[in-house]
Amino acid sequence: MEKTGNAGGGLSTLTGPVEIIGVGLLGTSVALACSSAGIEVLLSDAVASHVRTATGLGAGRRRKDGDQPQLIVVAVPPAHLGEVIVKALRENPDAVVTDVGSVKASPLAYVREHSPRDVSRYVGGHPMAGSERSGPLAATSALFEGRPWAVTPHADADPRATQLVDELAALCGGVPLSLSPEDHDQAVARTSHVPHLMAALVAGRLAVAPEGHLGLSGQGVRDVTRVAAGDPGLYGQIVAGNARAVTDLLTEVRAQLDEMIAAVGNGDAAALDVLLKEGQAGTRAIPGKHGGPQTAQAIVYVTVPDEPGNLARLFADAGESGVNIEDVRIDHDPGRPVGVMELVVAETAADQMQAVLESRGWVAHR
Amino acid sequence: MEKTGNAGGGLSTLTGPVEIIGVGLLGTSVALACSSAGIEVLLSDAVASHVRTATGLGAGRRRKDGDQPQLIVVAVPPAHLGEVIVKALRENPDAVVTDVGSVKASPLAYVREHSPRDVSRYVGGHPMAGSERSGPLAATSALFEGRPWAVTPHADADPRATQLVDELAALCGGVPLSLSPEDHDQAVARTSHVPHLMAALVAGRLAVAPEGHLGLSGQGVRDVTRVAAGDPGLYGQIVAGNARAVTDLLTEVRAQLDEMIAAVGNGDAAALDVLLKEGQAGTRAIPGKHGGPQTAQAIVYVTVPDEPGNLARLFADAGESGVNIEDVRIDHDPGRPVGVMELVVAETAADQMQAVLESRGWVAHR
């Protein structure tokens, strides 16, 4: 991922230096991506040892007096975001400032209030990437590879500042998506925060299940509840930062839930059908792989003895079919050491995949 | 899967013949499993062509006058279940009757009401297996392989009848789980019906999302909503058959949702934390792979160019690590032809897996 910079570029071409304030997982990952693209990276953190660690990883060097960053990336915890952004804007009157926080309206409001004449140089960002781990040692320049990266210009943003943040996202391997800060916060409420919260409620009912009832759990409930396994402390903070959009949407969900309870309780099949059909339409509204429309897919189920090497053999055999595998999943087995693998392929290719696998001795079905 | 029958077996050893009433996906799959275990299978269906199709697949032969099945498996649509079970009990005074319907209390109540003196010979069952497809042509003896199969004896059930249904489940490759009919219906409300309905509500909010907002969708919302893609007509019928247990549990969820809306709206971090922690506990309460406790797992992320053959190469290389892969997932990429593969492995083995993959040229991170 070489940077092919415009030699005569001004503000709107990312040439560096880039300063990273806060060298945790996200900050250090951005630093590594910039460094490996040949851009000079300056590192700052309230914890001095973090800077030493990030420096040791080749992420950049400590910022010194006289350094003049072109772009500053603020990657500190949500509670300090506004404050650190304002400080960076004031102390670097020529720099563009962005951040990587998961909500976008509140930091902008903070900048408008505390440093209104600098607001044109602040354009927020939000890479949709993360890890179960945290801290600089978990960082990697590959973290953003292929992930959406929201860039959130506002009415007073300098277009050259926006351009610079777009370039940063692309340089890190992300896919820049432009949204207003308010639209961003509503969008993540819908695509991330509310799904997480509802998953937590469904999972919460599992926590209080009578003995033995969870033995009937299949892949469906595992999928629905998986995200709820995430850190409650962290997720609570994220949701708190987007309280308005989240409560608005949760209130919509509650109205729908009331309709659903009435429909099921009254045996009103037509009313339930409306709700289920809207849900089905929603699953189809999620952008398809590669951003294109979703294509009709089918699942080929394959029985796989649960030992190292068998998956390799399966994928080698599946590869011989010439059919592209769109998604995969291992369905867990409650009683014995065998797994059922779900291979998601284009519907038109499912028979071919099944036939190839069966010809090589796999037990496969659709 | 050879049957090792007890030569002198009576009612409590499955020797056949087994009659299948209703040769759709489930019925024909049971028939195929029995036939391949060397048990004589008799086929009946209201649609004559279905019997011909199933016979052609080697699932068994049409039932004739004078046939005396040892076990009858009723695999008809939910609306006809009670009626067909009662008819089978009356016309076959020596046979045990089971079914494969997705709710268990209502068929039993029907039998108690319409044929009380035969109720000892009826023991319900529910294999947790299915397919996107339906009809005899989609049937396969592998359908039940490794899946839970609820067997639901009641207070008046003959233990020998229960034993026979357990044997059928095991012979089909399923894992028999004993539950009362009422417990079964509550369990599937919790592990299947309510998760599906909540997924539909979350997905329903996606259906009404403003233009562009869904571009931020990641793997989380795809997982939460995936099951909602299922057939609304079929799912509406399933839920309708379990209305009481479903509405009870949905009402609990609504109470929790009210608490959640208040917690987020009031900025009550402690109250929100309680709900999120209960959700996290719920994800851990789902039985682990192989029925054992869940072990600490970690995700290794690998960038995979989206072309046939790359997955095979990845799994071959991953196999060289000697680390067992517990689960896999392809994270979809909104912008370009590359995928991020998530390999779920034991936490203690994640570093080794990452190192092996990197040594073979993969871009991997945790």
XYZ file of C-alpha atoms in Angstrom:
732
model
C 0.000 0.000 0.000
C 2.460 2.632 -1.230
C 1.564 6.265 -0.945
C 1.619 7.904 -4.353
C 1.666 11.462 -3.064
C 1.292 14.589 -5.145
C 4.655 16.324 -4.791
C 3.125 19.777 -4.977
C 0.217 18.876 -2.706
C -1.138 21.309 -0.139
C -3.603 20.670 2.655
C -5.703 18.363 0.545
C -2.988 15.794 -0.152
C -1.863 13.676 2.759
C 1.913 13.999 2.928
C 2.367 14.164 6.713
C 3.533 14.410 9.291
C 0.545 12.719 10.950
C 0.297 13.021 14.720
C -1.490 10.313 16.687
C -2.774 11.369 20.110
C -3.564 8.264 22.123
C -1.605 5.194 21.077
C -3.990 2.423 22.073
C -5.273 -0.219 19.677
C -6.821 2.175 17.142
C -4.266 4.975 17.363
C -1.277 2.672 17.046
C -2.934 0.798 14.175
C -3.426 4.086 12.281
C 0.188 4.987 13.073
C 1.469 1.664 11.731
C -0.544 2.044 8.536
C 0.784 5.588 7.971
C 4.371 4.600 8.773
C 4.320 1.661 6.433
C 3.068 4.024 3.712
C 6.151 6.142 4.230
C 4.475 8.997 6.087
C 6.222 10.521 9.097
C 4.261 9.751 12.265
C 4.430 11.639 15.578
C 3.166 9.896 18.703
C 1.635 11.374 21.866
C -0.060 9.723 24.828
C -0.828 10.637 28.417
C 0.902 7.377 29.349
C 4.596 7.691 28.451
C 5.173 3.933 28.358
C 2.533 3.564 25.639
C 4.524 5.905 23.404
C 7.684 3.862 24.062
C 5.805 0.667 23.190
C 4.354 2.127 19.990
C 7.735 3.536 19.011
C 9.272 0.125 19.561
C 6.706 -1.350 17.164
C 7.856 1.035 14.441
C 4.691 3.112 14.623
C 6.540 6.445 14.622
C 8.505 8.728 16.965
C 7.605 10.875 19.966
C 6.405 14.364 19.007
C 8.979 17.057 19.728
C 8.909 20.850 19.979
C 8.815 22.392 16.562
C 7.011 19.479 14.904
C 4.212 20.675 12.655
C 1.756 17.896 11.886
C -0.394 18.215 8.788
C -3.071 15.943 10.264
C -3.776 15.024 13.888
C -5.699 11.859 14.734
C -7.242 11.907 18.212
C -7.720 8.344 19.489
C -8.426 8.812 23.191
C -11.304 7.359 25.261
C -14.781 8.829 24.556
C -14.909 10.810 27.801
C -11.862 12.941 26.815
C -12.507 13.276 23.107
C -13.911 16.823 22.866
C -11.336 18.274 25.206
C -8.352 16.709 23.429
C -9.648 17.698 19.985
C -10.048 21.342 21.074
C -6.559 21.393 22.587
C -5.084 19.958 19.386
C -6.885 22.547 17.229
C -5.690 25.451 19.376
C -2.070 24.337 19.644
C -1.744 23.512 15.935
C -3.323 26.393 14.027
C -2.450 24.944 10.607
C -3.344 21.300 11.223
C -6.450 19.368 10.339
C -7.807 17.362 13.275
C -9.860 14.167 13.123
C -10.723 11.433 15.608
C -11.719 7.766 15.609
C -14.485 7.852 18.221
C -17.663 5.823 17.857
C -20.071 8.778 18.137
C -19.737 11.969 16.144
C -22.291 14.632 17.092
C -21.119 15.247 20.671
C -17.409 15.895 19.931
C -18.425 18.334 17.186
C -20.783 20.124 19.570
C -17.929 20.402 22.057
C -15.627 21.956 19.435
C -18.326 24.403 18.336
C -18.816 25.485 21.919
C -15.203 25.706 23.047
C -13.279 26.646 19.908
C -15.797 27.847 17.293
C -13.275 29.610 15.057
C -11.313 26.336 14.614
C -14.275 24.135 13.747
C -13.565 24.244 10.003
C -10.368 22.263 10.596
C -12.122 19.448 12.515
C -13.707 16.580 10.582
C -14.602 13.490 12.587
C -14.060 9.898 11.545
C -15.084 6.449 12.724
C -13.384 3.313 11.417
C -15.715 0.308 11.860
C -12.944 -1.895 13.162
C -11.845 -3.259 16.469
C -10.571 -6.280 18.253
C -11.316 -8.173 21.415
C -7.970 -6.900 22.620
C -6.792 -3.395 23.421
C -3.567 -1.411 23.803
C -0.694 -0.742 21.395
C 0.545 -4.342 21.427
C -2.713 -5.465 19.795
C -2.310 -2.892 17.019
C -1.857 -3.847 13.384
C -1.825 -1.934 10.140
C -4.302 -4.538 8.828
C -6.990 -3.605 11.359
C -8.915 -1.402 8.935
C -8.446 -3.557 5.838
C -11.701 -3.557 3.910
C -13.753 -2.038 6.746
C -16.094 0.927 6.371
C -14.589 4.160 7.751
C -17.198 6.850 8.324
C -15.974 10.381 7.545
C -18.361 12.995 8.957
C -17.980 16.479 7.504
C -20.221 19.238 8.872
C -21.613 22.432 7.366
C -18.583 24.513 8.362
C -15.919 21.953 7.458
C -13.160 22.981 5.078
C -13.483 20.648 2.078
C -9.701 20.258 2.084
C -9.881 18.963 5.668
C -12.534 16.458 4.660
C -10.394 15.344 1.739
C -7.438 14.755 4.035
C -9.488 12.541 6.362
C -10.832 10.592 3.371
C -7.230 10.042 2.279
C -6.259 8.817 5.724
C -9.118 6.282 5.710
C -8.145 4.982 2.275
C -4.444 4.874 3.155
C -5.301 2.685 6.164
C -7.106 0.256 3.848
C -10.564 1.373 4.952
C -13.523 2.262 2.749
C -14.440 5.931 3.373
C -18.167 6.599 3.700
C -19.378 10.171 3.979
C -22.181 10.945 6.453
C -23.156 13.984 8.512
C -22.337 13.595 12.236
C -26.052 13.301 13.071
C -26.684 10.748 10.334
C -23.652 8.799 11.510
C -24.937 8.595 15.064
C -28.393 7.519 13.903
C -26.832 5.003 11.524
C -24.680 3.347 14.207
C -27.650 3.308 16.577
C -29.486 1.303 13.908
C -26.690 -0.927 12.631
C -24.732 -1.448 15.818
C -25.984 -0.086 19.154
C -29.633 -1.201 19.054
C -28.795 -4.639 17.548
C -26.267 -5.087 20.364
C -28.760 -4.036 23.036
C -31.509 -6.300 21.695
C -29.047 -9.179 21.496
C -28.264 -8.512 25.165
C -31.961 -8.708 26.068
C -32.426 -12.001 24.204
C -29.266 -13.369 25.810
C -30.442 -12.107 29.206
C -33.447 -14.430 28.949
C -31.024 -17.326 28.357
C -29.216 -16.423 31.577
C -32.395 -17.138 33.533
C -33.424 -20.281 31.617
C -34.509 -23.327 33.622
C -32.026 -26.202 33.851
C -31.791 -28.189 30.640
C -33.724 -25.804 28.394
C -30.655 -24.458 26.614
C -29.763 -27.902 25.265
C -32.069 -27.112 22.353
C -29.953 -24.100 21.348
C -29.039 -24.127 17.693
C -27.024 -21.870 15.436
C -29.846 -19.307 15.278
C -29.758 -18.218 18.904
C -25.963 -18.298 18.882
C -25.955 -15.871 15.967
C -28.589 -13.578 17.462
C -26.790 -13.285 20.813
C -23.120 -13.453 19.813
C -22.369 -9.720 20.037
C -23.786 -9.607 23.568
C -20.656 -11.445 24.728
C -18.736 -8.161 24.362
C -17.445 -6.098 27.286
C -20.451 -4.555 29.108
C -18.336 -1.700 30.496
C -17.085 -0.588 27.112
C -20.431 -1.038 25.434
C -22.216 0.900 28.147
C -19.942 3.885 27.452
C -20.503 3.664 23.713
C -24.274 3.607 24.112
C -24.200 6.421 26.677
C -22.437 8.618 24.110
C -25.293 8.093 21.661
C -28.176 8.107 24.121
C -30.595 10.221 22.099
C -30.436 8.242 18.849
C -30.455 4.950 20.788
C -33.493 5.733 22.932
C -35.388 7.051 19.891
C -34.820 3.799 18.065
C -35.387 1.561 21.098
C -38.722 3.322 21.536
C -39.636 2.436 17.955
C -38.664 -1.163 18.663
C -40.837 -1.168 21.776
C -43.850 -0.038 19.746
C -43.197 -2.867 17.292
C -42.778 -5.319 20.178
C -46.151 -4.264 21.580
C -47.716 -4.948 18.187
C -45.986 -8.319 18.091
C -47.150 -9.360 21.553
C -50.707 -8.404 20.608
C -50.485 -10.253 17.295
C -49.187 -13.493 18.837
C -51.466 -13.269 21.874
C -54.558 -12.682 19.761
C -53.662 -15.234 17.127
C -53.634 -12.437 14.538
C -51.628 -14.190 11.831
C -51.892 -11.279 9.391
C -50.465 -8.744 11.854
C -47.589 -11.072 12.765
C -46.914 -11.660 9.088
C -46.510 -7.917 8.492
C -43.840 -7.741 11.194
C -42.009 -10.861 10.004
C -42.056 -9.648 6.408
C -40.646 -6.277 7.419
C -37.852 -8.148 9.204
C -37.164 -10.248 6.148
C -37.036 -7.081 4.025
C -34.560 -5.626 6.527
C -32.156 -8.536 6.144
C -32.215 -7.918 2.405
C -31.569 -4.199 2.852
C -28.113 -4.799 4.356
C -25.633 -4.086 1.568
C -24.320 -7.248 -0.053
C -20.758 -8.425 -0.146
C -18.572 -5.993 -2.075
C -21.250 -3.334 -1.699
C -23.345 -4.809 -4.494
C -26.880 -6.116 -4.234
C -27.358 -9.344 -2.343
C -27.577 -12.369 -4.622
C -29.670 -15.454 -3.928
C -27.631 -17.812 -1.800
C -28.010 -21.357 -0.613
C -26.410 -23.331 2.179
C -24.622 -26.632 1.623
C -24.293 -28.536 4.912
C -21.287 -30.810 5.329
C -20.547 -33.165 8.213
C -16.951 -32.630 9.381
C -15.240 -34.774 12.035
C -13.812 -32.276 14.492
C -10.078 -32.809 14.079
C -7.291 -30.561 12.806
C -6.790 -30.963 9.074
C -10.342 -31.831 8.133
C -11.307 -28.242 7.363
C -8.284 -27.912 5.096
C -9.287 -31.057 3.257
C -12.868 -29.826 2.974
C -11.849 -26.442 1.544
C -9.370 -28.039 -0.817
C -12.155 -30.283 -2.125
C -14.635 -27.394 -2.190
C -12.074 -25.321 -4.095
C -11.994 -27.991 -6.813
C -15.648 -27.223 -7.516
C -14.662 -23.780 -8.778
C -17.547 -22.348 -6.755
C -16.798 -19.281 -4.646
C -17.708 -19.660 -0.975
C -19.548 -16.533 0.161
C -19.688 -17.353 3.840
C -18.979 -20.234 6.177
C -20.147 -21.251 9.617
C -19.533 -24.185 11.922
C -22.734 -25.381 13.521
C -21.907 -26.580 16.977
C -22.720 -30.026 18.071
C -24.078 -30.506 21.552
C -23.272 -34.155 21.922
C -20.161 -35.330 20.159
C -16.962 -34.512 18.348
C -18.351 -33.781 14.923
C -19.303 -30.483 13.397
C -21.689 -29.474 10.673
C -20.129 -26.931 8.338
C -22.394 -24.530 6.509
C -20.983 -23.362 3.187
C -22.915 -20.408 1.789
C -22.701 -20.246 -1.992
C -24.673 -18.727 -4.865
C -27.955 -20.601 -5.168
C -27.183 -21.464 -8.774
C -23.943 -23.186 -7.740
C -25.164 -25.145 -4.707
C -25.949 -28.381 -6.533
C -22.528 -28.364 -8.139
C -20.798 -27.796 -4.805
C -22.784 -30.590 -3.166
C -22.042 -33.014 -5.993
C -18.305 -32.295 -5.940
C -18.114 -32.776 -2.188
C -20.120 -35.996 -2.281
C -17.903 -37.337 -5.051
C -14.973 -36.869 -2.687
C -16.591 -38.768 0.137
C -18.121 -35.942 2.176
C -21.584 -36.293 3.679
C -23.210 -33.164 2.285
C -26.779 -31.993 1.950
C -28.764 -28.823 1.343
C -24.649 -46.279 11.189
C -25.578 -49.977 11.363
C -28.424 -51.047 13.573
C -27.228 -53.560 16.160
C -30.689 -54.796 17.081
C -31.529 -57.081 19.980
C -32.854 -60.216 18.241
C -35.341 -60.934 21.018
C -36.390 -57.282 21.362
C -39.986 -56.311 22.082
C -41.523 -52.859 21.970
C -38.480 -51.244 23.514
C -36.029 -52.207 20.778
C -36.460 -50.570 17.407
C -36.650 -53.351 14.849
C -39.347 -51.947 12.550
C -41.278 -51.672 10.483
C -41.337 -47.889 10.842
C -44.180 -46.059 9.120
C -43.666 -42.480 8.018
C -46.840 -40.448 7.560
C -46.045 -37.344 5.543
C -43.027 -37.708 3.284
C -41.808 -34.117 3.084
C -38.315 -33.020 4.029
C -38.363 -34.320 7.607
C -40.414 -37.461 7.034
C -38.410 -38.607 4.047
C -35.148 -37.843 5.858
C -36.215 -40.045 8.781
C -37.244 -42.720 6.280
C -33.874 -42.603 4.528
C -32.015 -42.901 7.845
C -34.124 -45.916 8.896
C -33.804 -47.597 5.513
C -30.065 -47.202 5.424
C -29.944 -48.786 8.894
C -31.705 -51.844 7.446
C -35.116 -51.162 8.962
C -38.209 -51.747 6.850
C -39.928 -48.431 6.137
C -43.582 -47.912 5.129
C -44.572 -44.641 3.482
C -47.876 -42.770 3.546
C -48.817 -39.317 2.335
C -51.985 -37.490 1.358
C -50.212 -36.648 -1.906
C -49.652 -39.886 -3.846
C -46.856 -38.427 -5.961
C -44.840 -37.661 -2.829
C -44.868 -41.351 -1.898
C -43.710 -42.254 -5.400
C -40.886 -39.714 -5.162
C -39.797 -40.940 -1.730
C -39.979 -44.559 -2.881
C -37.825 -43.679 -5.848
C -35.229 -42.239 -3.477
C -35.020 -45.585 -1.679
C -36.775 -44.257 1.416
C -39.103 -47.292 1.698
C -42.269 -48.710 0.161
C -45.938 -47.711 0.176
C -47.840 -49.080 3.201
C -50.187 -51.938 2.311
C -53.106 -53.685 4.023
C -51.836 -56.033 6.683
C -48.684 -54.062 7.436
C -48.116 -53.741 11.166
C -45.674 -50.922 11.965
C -43.857 -51.030 15.292
C -43.355 -47.264 15.262
C -45.211 -44.544 13.355
C -43.620 -41.159 12.724
C -46.120 -38.407 11.944
C -44.467 -35.688 9.877
C -47.391 -33.630 8.596
C -47.907 -29.822 8.773
C -48.638 -28.411 12.258
C -52.312 -27.769 11.559
C -53.039 -31.486 10.980
C -50.740 -32.976 13.608
C -53.195 -33.885 16.389
C -55.754 -35.329 14.023
C -53.256 -37.553 12.161
C -51.641 -38.762 15.404
C -55.041 -39.788 16.815
C -55.977 -41.600 13.610
C -52.665 -43.478 13.644
C -53.101 -44.519 17.286
C -56.637 -45.813 16.671
C -55.849 -47.712 13.493
C -52.672 -49.310 14.879
C -53.494 -50.549 18.385
C -50.045 -52.075 18.937
C -47.894 -49.307 17.485
C -46.015 -46.507 19.199
C -46.662 -43.113 17.593
C -44.349 -40.111 17.580
C -44.126 -36.924 15.539
C -41.545 -34.358 14.479
C -43.549 -31.165 15.026
C -41.979 -28.030 16.451
C -44.394 -27.636 19.377
C -45.301 -30.441 21.743
C -47.995 -29.485 24.264
C -50.857 -28.925 21.827
C -50.654 -32.279 19.945
C -50.548 -34.090 23.298
C -53.595 -32.173 24.510
C -55.398 -33.171 21.311
C -54.599 -36.856 21.859
C -55.713 -36.690 25.507
C -59.005 -35.143 24.412
C -59.787 -37.333 21.411
C -58.208 -40.680 22.228
C -57.392 -40.738 25.964
C -56.971 -44.518 26.249
C -54.221 -44.479 23.575
C -52.164 -41.653 25.046
C -49.611 -44.018 26.631
C -48.457 -45.019 23.147
C -47.839 -41.430 22.000
C -44.503 -39.772 22.780
C -43.693 -36.599 20.841
C -40.374 -35.679 19.331
C -38.745 -32.640 17.747
C -35.506 -32.906 15.797
C -33.753 -29.513 15.756
C -32.940 -29.762 12.077
C -34.183 -28.267 8.886
C -33.201 -26.804 5.600
C -34.079 -23.805 3.511
C -35.672 -26.294 1.142
C -38.697 -28.523 1.555
C -40.239 -31.657 0.064
C -38.942 -35.210 -0.335
C -36.308 -34.253 -2.927
C -34.511 -32.142 -0.305
C -34.433 -35.061 2.138
C -31.203 -36.634 3.326
C -30.341 -39.191 5.972
C -27.649 -36.738 7.176
C -30.198 -34.058 8.097
C -30.188 -34.945 11.807
C -26.469 -35.675 12.122
C -25.290 -34.271 15.442
C -28.436 -32.197 16.041
C -30.425 -32.181 19.273
C -33.641 -34.221 19.016
C -36.096 -33.431 21.797
C -38.048 -36.452 23.040
C -41.008 -35.378 25.172
C -42.519 -38.112 27.375
C -45.536 -37.223 29.491
C -46.877 -38.564 32.795
C -48.912 -41.311 31.129
C -46.327 -42.364 28.560
C -45.294 -46.023 28.421
C -41.537 -46.047 29.157
C -41.086 -48.578 26.345
C -42.640 -46.083 23.929
C -40.256 -43.384 25.115
C -37.347 -45.773 24.689
C -38.369 -46.491 21.099
C -38.475 -42.781 20.221
C -35.070 -42.279 21.841
C -33.752 -45.098 19.673
C -35.204 -43.515 16.543
C -33.505 -40.213 17.333
C -30.148 -41.910 17.896
C -30.497 -44.086 14.802
C -31.047 -40.935 12.722
C -27.781 -39.519 14.074
C -29.506 -37.070 16.415
C -28.757 -36.443 20.073
C -31.880 -37.329 22.117
C -32.747 -34.810 24.840
C -35.580 -35.607 27.241
C -37.969 -32.783 28.208
C -41.615 -32.627 29.207
C -43.874 -31.239 26.441
C -44.403 -28.023 28.437
C -40.700 -27.588 29.125
C -39.977 -28.233 25.460
C -42.348 -25.510 24.335
C -40.897 -23.035 26.835
C -37.371 -24.029 25.827
C -37.946 -23.460 22.104
C -39.691 -20.164 22.852
C -36.479 -19.109 24.606
C -33.866 -20.622 22.293
C -35.619 -20.259 18.978
C -38.963 -18.438 18.691
C -38.239 -15.292 20.715
C -34.690 -14.889 19.316
C -36.205 -15.143 15.828
C -38.919 -12.594 16.611
C -36.487 -10.124 18.165
C -34.160 -10.547 15.190
C -37.150 -9.691 12.980
C -37.793 -6.492 14.955
C -34.152 -5.394 14.712
C -34.144 -6.211 11.006
C -37.443 -4.387 10.594
C -35.724 -1.167 11.703
C -33.139 -1.750 8.968
C -35.922 -1.966 6.399
C -36.903 1.627 7.207
C -33.357 3.032 7.444
C -32.597 6.297 5.653
C -30.584 6.082 2.441
C -26.911 5.356 3.072
C -27.166 4.488 6.759
C -26.761 0.758 6.249
C -23.305 1.190 4.714
C -21.956 1.069 8.265
C -23.339 -2.446 8.781
C -20.744 -4.842 10.125
C -20.721 -8.500 11.039
C -22.587 -7.831 14.303
C -25.876 -6.708 12.782
C -25.638 -9.417 10.130
C -25.374 -12.039 12.858
C -28.185 -10.572 14.963
C -30.625 -10.416 12.042
C -29.650 -13.458 9.969
C -32.463 -15.763 11.116
C -35.049 -13.117 10.239
C -34.391 -13.894 6.565
C -36.424 -17.092 7.010
C -39.870 -17.678 5.496
C -42.385 -15.418 7.322
C -45.312 -17.726 6.488
C -43.696 -20.802 7.979
C -42.360 -18.961 10.996
C -45.721 -17.354 11.690
C -47.288 -20.834 11.891
C -44.575 -22.099 14.221
C -44.981 -19.155 16.578
C -48.774 -19.406 16.486
C -48.509 -22.995 17.706
C -46.558 -21.861 20.749
C -48.398 -18.611 21.429
C -48.625 -18.887 25.203
C -44.941 -19.563 25.894
C -43.920 -16.977 23.291
C -46.116 -14.165 24.618
C -45.025 -14.899 28.199
C -41.395 -14.554 27.240
C -41.924 -11.572 24.922
C -43.639 -9.843 27.829
C -40.552 -10.445 29.988
C -38.414 -8.992 27.200
C -40.659 -5.929 27.016
C -40.187 -5.318 30.748
C -36.435 -5.525 30.269
C -36.665 -3.210 27.260
C -38.555 -0.659 29.362
C -35.735 -0.802 31.920
C -33.192 -0.394 29.163
C -34.900 2.629 27.598
C -35.076 4.264 31.039
C -31.431 3.441 31.780
C -30.120 4.868 28.496
C -32.476 7.839 28.542
C -31.586 8.773 32.125
C -27.871 8.161 31.687
C -28.099 5.497 34.411
C -24.873 3.638 33.646
C -25.290 1.203 36.547
C -28.753 0.074 35.445
C -27.586 -0.383 31.853
C -24.573 -2.329 33.083
C -26.838 -4.802 34.917
C -28.723 -5.519 31.687
C -25.576 -5.839 29.576
C -23.955 -8.134 32.144
C -27.019 -10.361 32.219
C -26.779 -10.572 28.432
C -23.109 -11.476 28.616
C -23.917 -14.180 31.180
C -26.585 -15.496 28.824
C -24.139 -15.945 25.955
C -21.991 -18.010 28.309
C -24.946 -20.140 29.397
C -25.397 -21.607 25.920
C -23.863 -25.087 26.038
C -20.402 -25.227 24.516
C -19.341 -27.238 21.541
C -19.663 -30.967 22.247
C -21.960 -30.175 25.162
C -19.032 -29.275 27.392
C -18.406 -25.969 29.083
C -17.389 -23.091 26.862
C -13.639 -22.516 26.790
C -11.940 -19.154 26.415
C -11.657 -18.409 22.726
C -9.922 -15.794 20.650
C -10.385 -14.597 17.100
C -7.559 -14.483 14.575
C -8.461 -12.184 11.669
C -6.991 -13.011 8.264
C -7.273 -10.971 5.070
C -8.320 -13.271 2.221
C -8.571 -12.160 -1.419
C -12.006 -13.259 -2.528
C -11.196 -15.882 -5.176
C -11.832 -19.626 -5.339
C -8.942 -21.573 -3.878
C -7.781 -19.031 -1.320
C -9.864 -20.508 1.484
C -8.408 -23.940 0.781
C -4.913 -22.519 0.937
C -5.733 -20.694 4.164
C -7.129 -23.794 5.840
C -4.244 -25.928 4.636
C -1.828 -23.441 6.177
C -3.943 -23.137 9.323
C -4.023 -26.932 9.574
C -0.226 -26.949 9.683
C -0.440 -25.053 12.973
C -1.996 -28.107 14.620
C -4.541 -25.758 16.205
C -8.185 -26.825 16.026
C -10.497 -24.226 14.511
C -13.605 -23.918 16.679
C -15.566 -21.641 14.417
C -15.103 -19.588 11.291
C -16.788 -16.590 9.753
C -16.265 -14.426 6.695
C -16.642 -10.760 7.472
C -18.141 -9.112 4.472
C -16.471 -6.289 2.786
C -18.591 -3.405 1.582
C -16.176 -1.979 -0.905
C -13.981 -4.458 -2.681
C -13.156 -8.031 -3.527
C -11.385 -9.038 -0.346
C -12.744 -10.751 2.723
C -11.673 -10.819 6.327
C -11.828 -14.348 7.704
C -12.368 -14.796 11.404
C -10.852 -17.992 12.770
C -12.073 -18.766 16.282
C -9.550 -20.826 18.241
C -8.735 -21.539 21.876
C -7.314 -18.385 23.416
C -4.143 -20.245 24.389
C -3.499 -21.206 20.769
C -4.249 -17.888 19.051
C -0.672 -16.578 19.020
C 0.560 -19.819 17.506
C -2.104 -19.735 14.812
C -1.314 -16.113 13.963
C 2.433 -16.798 13.803
C 2.020 -19.824 11.527
C -0.242 -17.910 9.148
C 2.064 -14.895 9.039
C 5.032 -17.153 8.345
C 3.161 -18.365 5.274
C 2.502 -14.886 3.974
C -1.001 -14.204 5.286
C -1.930 -10.826 6.719
C -3.249 -11.899 10.106
C -4.006 -10.081 13.328
C -5.936 -10.517 16.548
